[in-house]
Coordinates of N, CA and C and ligand atoms in Angstrom, one line a residue:
M96 N 87.2 88.4 87.5 CA 87.1 89.8 87.8 C 86.9 90.5 86.5
K97 N 86.1 91.6 86.5 CA 85.8 92.4 85.3 C 86.3 93.8 85.6
V98 N 87.2 94.3 84.7 CA 87.9 95.6 84.9 C 87.5 96.5 83.7
L99 N 87.2 97.8 84.1 CA 87.0 98.7 83.0 C 88.0 99.9 83.1
M100 N 88.7 100.2 82.0 CA 89.6 101.3 82.0 C 88.9 102.5 81.4
V101 N 89.1 103.7 82.0 CA 88.3 104.8 81.6 C 89.2 106.1 81.4
C102 N 89.1 106.7 80.2 CA 89.7 108.1 80.1 C 88.7 109.0 79.5
L103 N 89.1 110.1 78.8 CA 88.2 111.0 78.3 C 87.6 110.6 76.9
G104 N 88.5 110.3 76.0 CA 88.0 110.0 74.6 C 87.9 108.5 74.3
N105 N 88.6 107.7 75.1 CA 88.7 106.3 74.8 C 89.3 106.0 73.5
I106 N 90.3 106.9 73.1 CA 91.1 106.6 71.9 C 92.6 106.6 72.2
C107 N 93.0 107.2 73.3 CA 94.5 107.2 73.5 C 94.9 106.4 74.7
R108 N 94.5 106.8 75.9 CA 95.1 106.1 77.1 C 94.3 104.8 77.5
S109 N 93.0 104.9 77.6 CA 92.3 103.6 78.1 C 92.4 102.5 77.1
P110 N 92.5 102.7 75.7 CA 92.7 101.6 74.9 C 94.1 100.9 75.1
L111 N 95.1 101.7 75.4 CA 96.4 101.2 75.8 C 96.3 100.4 77.1
A112 N 95.6 101.0 78.1 CA 95.4 100.3 79.4 C 94.7 98.9 79.2
E113 N 93.7 98.9 78.3 CA 93.0 97.7 78.0 C 93.9 96.7 77.4
G114 N 94.6 97.1 76.4 CA 95.5 96.2 75.6 C 96.6 95.6 76.5
I115 N 97.1 96.4 77.4 CA 98.2 96.0 78.3 C 97.7 95.0 79.3
L116 N 96.5 95.3 79.9 CA 96.0 94.3 80.8 C 95.5 93.0 80.1
Q117 N 94.9 93.2 78.9 CA 94.5 92.0 78.2 C 95.7 91.1 77.9
N118 N 96.8 91.7 77.6 CA 98.0 90.9 77.3 C 98.5 90.1 78.6
L119 N 98.4 90.8 79.7 CA 98.8 90.1 81.0 C 97.8 89.0 81.3
I120 N 96.6 89.3 81.1 CA 95.5 88.3 81.3 C 95.8 87.0 80.5
D121 N 96.1 87.3 79.2 CA 96.3 86.1 78.3 C 97.6 85.4 78.7
R122 N 98.6 86.1 79.0 CA 99.9 85.4 79.3 C 99.8 84.6 80.6
Q123 N 99.0 85.1 81.6 CA 98.9 84.4 82.8 C 97.6 83.6 83.0
E124 N 96.9 83.5 81.8 CA 95.7 82.7 81.8 C 94.7 83.0 82.9
L125 N 94.5 84.3 83.2 CA 93.6 84.7 84.3 C 92.1 84.7 83.8
P126 N 91.2 84.3 84.6 CA 89.8 84.3 84.2 C 89.1 85.7 84.3
W127 N 89.8 86.7 83.8 CA 89.3 88.0 83.9 C 88.9 88.6 82.6
K128 N 88.1 89.7 82.7 CA 87.7 90.4 81.4 C 88.1 91.9 81.6
V129 N 88.5 92.5 80.5 CA 88.8 93.9 80.5 C 88.2 94.6 79.3
D130 N 87.7 95.8 79.6 CA 87.1 96.6 78.5 C 87.6 98.1 78.8
S131 N 87.2 99.0 77.9 CA 87.5 100.4 78.2 C 86.4 101.3 77.6
A132 N 86.4 102.5 78.2 CA 85.3 103.5 77.8 C 85.8 104.9 78.0
G133 N 85.1 105.9 77.5 CA 85.5 107.3 77.7 C 84.3 108.0 78.4
T134 N 84.7 109.0 79.2 CA 83.6 109.8 79.8 C 82.9 110.7 78.8
S135 N 83.6 111.0 77.7 CA 82.9 111.7 76.6 C 82.6 110.7 75.5
G136 N 81.7 111.1 74.7 CA 81.3 110.3 73.5 C 81.9 110.8 72.3
Y137 N 82.9 111.7 72.4 CA 83.5 112.5 71.2 C 83.9 111.5 70.1
H138 N 84.4 110.4 70.5 CA 85.0 109.5 69.4 C 84.3 108.2 69.3
A139 N 83.1 108.1 69.8 CA 82.3 106.8 69.8 C 82.3 106.2 68.5
G140 N 82.7 104.9 68.4 CA 82.7 104.1 67.2 C 84.1 104.1 66.5
S141 N 85.0 105.0 67.0 CA 86.3 105.1 66.3 C 87.3 104.1 66.8
P142 N 88.3 103.7 66.0 CA 89.4 102.9 66.5 C 90.3 103.8 67.3
P143 N 91.2 103.2 68.1 CA 92.2 104.0 68.8 C 93.0 105.0 67.9
D144 N 93.5 106.0 68.5 CA 94.4 107.0 67.8 C 95.6 106.2 67.2
I145 N 96.0 106.5 66.0 CA 97.0 105.8 65.3 C 98.3 105.7 66.2
R146 N 98.5 106.8 66.9 CA 99.8 106.8 67.8 C 99.7 105.8 68.9
S147 N 98.5 105.6 69.4 CA 98.3 104.5 70.4 C 98.5 103.1 69.8
I148 N 97.9 103.0 68.6 CA 98.0 101.7 67.9 C 99.5 101.4 67.6
E149 N 100.3 102.4 67.2 CA 101.7 102.2 66.8 C 102.6 101.9 68.1
I150 N 102.3 102.6 69.2 CA 103.1 102.3 70.4 C 102.8 100.9 70.9
A151 N 101.5 100.6 70.9 CA 101.2 99.2 71.4 C 101.9 98.2 70.5
Q152 N 101.8 98.4 69.2 CA 102.5 97.5 68.2 C 104.0 97.3 68.5
K153 N 104.6 98.5 68.8 CA 106.0 98.5 69.2 C 106.3 97.5 70.3
Y154 N 105.4 97.4 71.2 CA 105.6 96.5 72.4 C 104.9 95.1 72.2
G155 N 104.5 94.8 71.0 CA 103.9 93.5 70.7 C 102.4 93.3 71.0
I156 N 101.7 94.5 71.2 CA 100.3 94.4 71.6 C 99.4 95.0 70.5
S157 N 98.3 94.3 70.1 CA 97.5 94.7 69.1 C 96.2 95.3 69.7
I158 N 95.9 96.6 69.4 CA 94.7 97.2 69.9 C 93.8 97.8 68.8
E159 N 94.2 97.5 67.5 CA 93.4 98.2 66.5 C 92.0 97.8 66.3
S160 N 91.6 96.6 66.8 CA 90.2 96.2 66.7 C 89.3 96.8 67.7
Q161 N 89.9 97.5 68.7 CA 89.0 98.2 69.7 C 88.2 99.3 69.1
R162 N 87.0 99.6 69.6 CA 86.2 100.8 69.2 C 85.8 101.6 70.4
S163 N 85.9 102.9 70.3 CA 85.6 103.8 71.4 C 84.1 103.7 71.7
R164 N 83.8 103.8 73.0 CA 82.4 103.9 73.5 C 82.4 104.8 74.7
K165 N 81.2 105.3 74.9 CA 81.0 106.2 76.1 C 80.8 105.3 77.4
F166 N 81.3 105.8 78.5 CA 81.0 105.2 79.8 C 79.6 105.4 80.0
H167 N 78.9 104.3 80.5 CA 77.5 104.5 80.9 C 77.2 103.9 82.2
Y168 N 76.0 104.4 82.8 CA 75.7 104.0 84.2 C 75.8 102.5 84.4
A169 N 75.3 101.7 83.4 CA 75.2 100.2 83.6 C 76.6 99.6 83.8
D170 N 77.7 100.4 83.5 CA 79.0 99.8 83.7 C 79.3 99.6 85.2
F171 N 78.6 100.3 86.1 CA 78.8 100.1 87.5 C 78.3 98.7 87.9
E172 N 77.3 98.2 87.2 CA 76.8 96.9 87.5 C 77.7 95.8 86.8
Q173 N 78.2 96.1 85.6 CA 78.8 95.1 84.8 C 80.3 94.9 85.1
F174 N 80.9 95.9 85.9 CA 82.3 95.8 86.2 C 82.6 95.8 87.7
D175 N 83.6 95.1 88.1 CA 84.0 95.0 89.6 C 84.9 96.2 89.9
I176 N 85.8 96.6 89.0 CA 86.7 97.7 89.3 C 86.7 98.6 88.0
I177 N 86.7 99.9 88.3 CA 86.7 100.9 87.3 C 88.0 101.7 87.5
L178 N 88.9 101.7 86.5 CA 90.2 102.4 86.7 C 90.2 103.7 85.9
A179 N 90.3 104.8 86.5 CA 90.3 106.1 85.9 C 91.8 106.5 85.6
M180 N 92.0 107.1 84.5 CA 93.4 107.6 84.1 C 93.8 108.8 84.8
D181 N 92.8 109.8 85.0 CA 93.2 111.0 85.7 C 92.0 111.5 86.6
S182 N 92.3 112.5 87.4 CA 91.3 112.9 88.4 C 90.0 113.5 87.8
E183 N 90.1 114.0 86.6 CA 88.9 114.5 85.9 C 88.0 113.3 85.5
N184 N 88.6 112.3 85.0 CA 87.9 111.1 84.6 C 87.3 110.5 85.9
Y185 N 88.1 110.5 87.0 CA 87.7 109.9 88.3 C 86.4 110.7 88.8
S186 N 86.5 112.0 88.8 CA 85.3 112.8 89.3 C 84.1 112.6 88.4
N187 N 84.3 112.6 87.1 CA 83.1 112.4 86.2 C 82.4 111.1 86.5
I188 N 83.2 110.0 86.7 CA 82.6 108.7 87.0 C 81.9 108.7 88.4
I189 N 82.6 109.2 89.4 CA 82.1 109.3 90.7 C 80.7 110.0 90.8
Q190 N 80.7 111.1 90.0 CA 79.4 111.9 89.9 C 78.2 111.1 89.4
M191 N 78.5 110.1 88.6 CA 77.4 109.2 88.1 C 77.0 108.1 89.0
A192 N 77.9 107.8 90.0 CA 77.6 106.7 91.0 C 76.4 107.1 91.9
E193 N 75.6 106.1 92.2 CA 74.4 106.4 93.0 C 74.5 105.9 94.4
N194 N 75.5 105.1 94.7 CA 75.7 104.6 96.1 C 77.1 104.3 96.4
E195 N 77.4 104.0 97.7 CA 78.7 103.8 98.2 C 79.4 102.6 97.5
E196 N 78.6 101.5 97.2 CA 79.2 100.3 96.6 C 79.7 100.7 95.2
E197 N 79.0 101.5 94.4 CA 79.4 102.0 93.1 C 80.6 102.9 93.2
R198 N 80.6 103.8 94.2 CA 81.8 104.7 94.4 C 83.0 103.9 94.7
A199 N 82.9 102.8 95.5 CA 84.0 102.1 95.9 C 84.7 101.3 94.8
K200 N 84.0 101.2 93.7 CA 84.6 100.5 92.5 C 85.6 101.3 91.7
V201 N 85.6 102.6 92.0 CA 86.4 103.6 91.1 C 87.7 103.9 91.8
E202 N 88.8 103.8 91.0 CA 90.1 104.1 91.5 C 90.9 104.7 90.5
L203 N 92.0 105.4 90.9 CA 93.0 106.0 89.9 C 94.0 104.9 89.6
I204 N 94.2 104.6 88.3 CA 95.0 103.4 88.0 C 96.4 103.6 88.5
M205 N 97.0 104.8 88.5 CA 98.4 104.9 88.9 C 98.6 104.7 90.4
N206 N 97.5 104.7 91.2 CA 97.7 104.4 92.6 C 98.2 102.9 92.8
Y207 N 98.0 102.1 91.8 CA 98.6 100.7 91.9 C 100.1 100.7 91.9
A208 N 100.7 101.7 91.1 CA 102.1 101.8 91.0 C 102.7 102.7 92.1
Y209 N 101.9 103.7 92.5 CA 102.4 104.7 93.5 C 101.3 104.9 94.5
P210 N 101.1 104.0 95.5 CA 99.9 104.0 96.3 C 99.7 105.3 97.0
A211 N 98.4 105.7 96.9 CA 97.9 106.9 97.6 C 98.5 108.3 97.1
E212 N 99.3 108.2 96.0 CA 99.9 109.5 95.5 C 99.0 110.2 94.5
N213 N 97.9 109.5 94.1 CA 97.0 110.1 93.1 C 97.7 110.7 91.9
R214 N 98.6 110.0 91.4 CA 99.3 110.4 90.1 C 98.4 110.3 89.0
Q215 N 98.6 111.1 87.9 CA 97.7 111.1 86.7 C 98.4 110.5 85.6
V216 N 97.7 109.9 84.7 CA 98.2 109.5 83.4 C 97.9 110.7 82.5
P217 N 99.0 111.4 82.0 CA 98.8 112.6 81.3 C 98.1 112.3 79.9
D218 N 97.2 113.2 79.5 CA 96.5 113.1 78.2 C 97.5 113.4 77.1
P219 N 97.8 112.4 76.3 CA 98.9 112.6 75.3 C 98.3 113.1 73.9
Y220 N 97.0 113.4 73.9 CA 96.4 113.7 72.6 C 97.0 114.8 71.8
Y221 N 97.5 115.8 72.5 CA 98.1 117.0 71.8 C 99.6 116.9 71.9
D222 N 100.1 115.8 72.3 CA 101.5 115.5 72.5 C 102.2 114.9 71.2
R223 N 103.5 114.8 71.3 CA 104.2 114.1 70.2 C 104.2 112.6 70.6
I224 N 104.8 111.8 69.8 CA 104.8 110.3 70.0 C 105.4 109.9 71.3
D225 N 106.4 110.7 71.8 CA 107.1 110.3 73.0 C 106.1 110.3 74.2
G226 N 105.1 111.2 74.1 CA 104.0 111.2 75.2 C 103.3 109.8 75.2
F227 N 103.1 109.2 74.1 CA 102.5 107.9 74.0 C 103.3 106.8 74.6
D228 N 104.6 106.9 74.3 CA 105.6 105.9 74.8 C 105.6 106.0 76.3
K229 N 105.7 107.2 76.9 CA 105.7 107.4 78.3 C 104.4 106.8 79.0
V230 N 103.3 107.2 78.3 CA 102.0 106.7 78.8 C 102.0 105.1 78.8
F231 N 102.5 104.5 77.7 CA 102.5 103.1 77.6 C 103.3 102.5 78.8
N232 N 104.4 103.0 79.1 CA 105.3 102.5 80.1 C 104.7 102.7 81.5
M233 N 104.1 103.8 81.8 CA 103.4 104.1 83.1 C 102.3 103.0 83.3
L234 N 101.5 102.8 82.2 CA 100.4 101.9 82.3 C 100.9 100.4 82.4
Q235 N 102.0 100.1 81.8 CA 102.5 98.8 81.9 C 102.9 98.5 83.4
V236 N 103.5 99.4 84.1 CA 103.9 99.2 85.5 C 102.6 99.1 86.3
A237 N 101.7 100.0 86.1 CA 100.5 100.0 87.0 C 99.7 98.7 86.7
A238 N 99.6 98.2 85.5 CA 98.8 97.0 85.2 C 99.5 95.8 85.8
E239 N 100.8 95.7 85.8 CA 101.5 94.6 86.4 C 101.2 94.6 87.9
K240 N 101.3 95.7 88.6 CA 101.0 95.8 90.0 C 99.6 95.4 90.3
F241 N 98.7 95.8 89.4 CA 97.3 95.5 89.6 C 97.0 94.0 89.5
V242 N 97.7 93.4 88.6 CA 97.6 91.9 88.5 C 98.1 91.2 89.7
D243 N 99.3 91.7 90.1 CA 100.0 91.1 91.3 C 99.1 91.2 92.5
K244 N 98.4 92.3 92.7 CA 97.6 92.5 93.9 C 96.3 91.7 93.8
H245 N 95.7 91.7 92.6 CA 94.4 91.0 92.6 C 94.4 89.5 92.3
K246 N 95.5 89.0 91.7 CA 95.4 87.6 91.4 C 95.6 86.8 92.7
K247 N 96.1 87.4 93.8 CA 96.3 86.7 95.0 C 95.0 86.6 95.8
Q248 N 94.0 87.4 95.4 CA 92.7 87.4 96.2 C 91.8 86.3 95.8
Ligands
4NP1039 P1 92.1 110.0 75.8 O1 92.7 111.3 74.9 O2 91.2 110.6 76.8 O3 93.4 109.4 76.4 O4 91.4 109.1 74.7 C1 91.9 112.2 74.3 C2 91.4 112.0 73.1 C3 90.6 112.9 72.4 C4 90.3 114.1 73.1 C5 90.7 114.3 74.4 C6 91.5 113.4 75.0 N1 89.5 115.0 72.4 O5 89.2 116.1 73.0 O6 89.0 114.8 71.3

């Protein structure tokens, strides 16, 4: 299975989501791939925000070699599941889809932890470091549920 994590800048939330899922994939030796992208290209080519790097490090996960890239249409073909961090990311991706099969690949990541509640992963960019810790823990729960659900299939 190929999973793409998407936020706005691809420097705060989706790099954490990618690192967390990659860690679960490695630990459980799953034949999966994970990548991340941003709906904006504001930070294309940049490493993750230092606060995301530091929070990931605190939990034993290394994300500093990731580089930000923009979500592009070809991602619908290259990935089986596209996980949006918030509803704005979700609608931006959905607007680029051209058919029902592509639209069906897009989900809000927190719905794995809280089904059908459409909860958001808050953008921590203008926040203090606690915002990043909270985001990390939300994503950890959602990623674990995601693995539990899909590894059975
Ligand atoms: P992210 O956070 O979408 O979680 O990577 C943001 C990073 C940068 C900006 C917005 C959100 N920005 O406007 O530059």
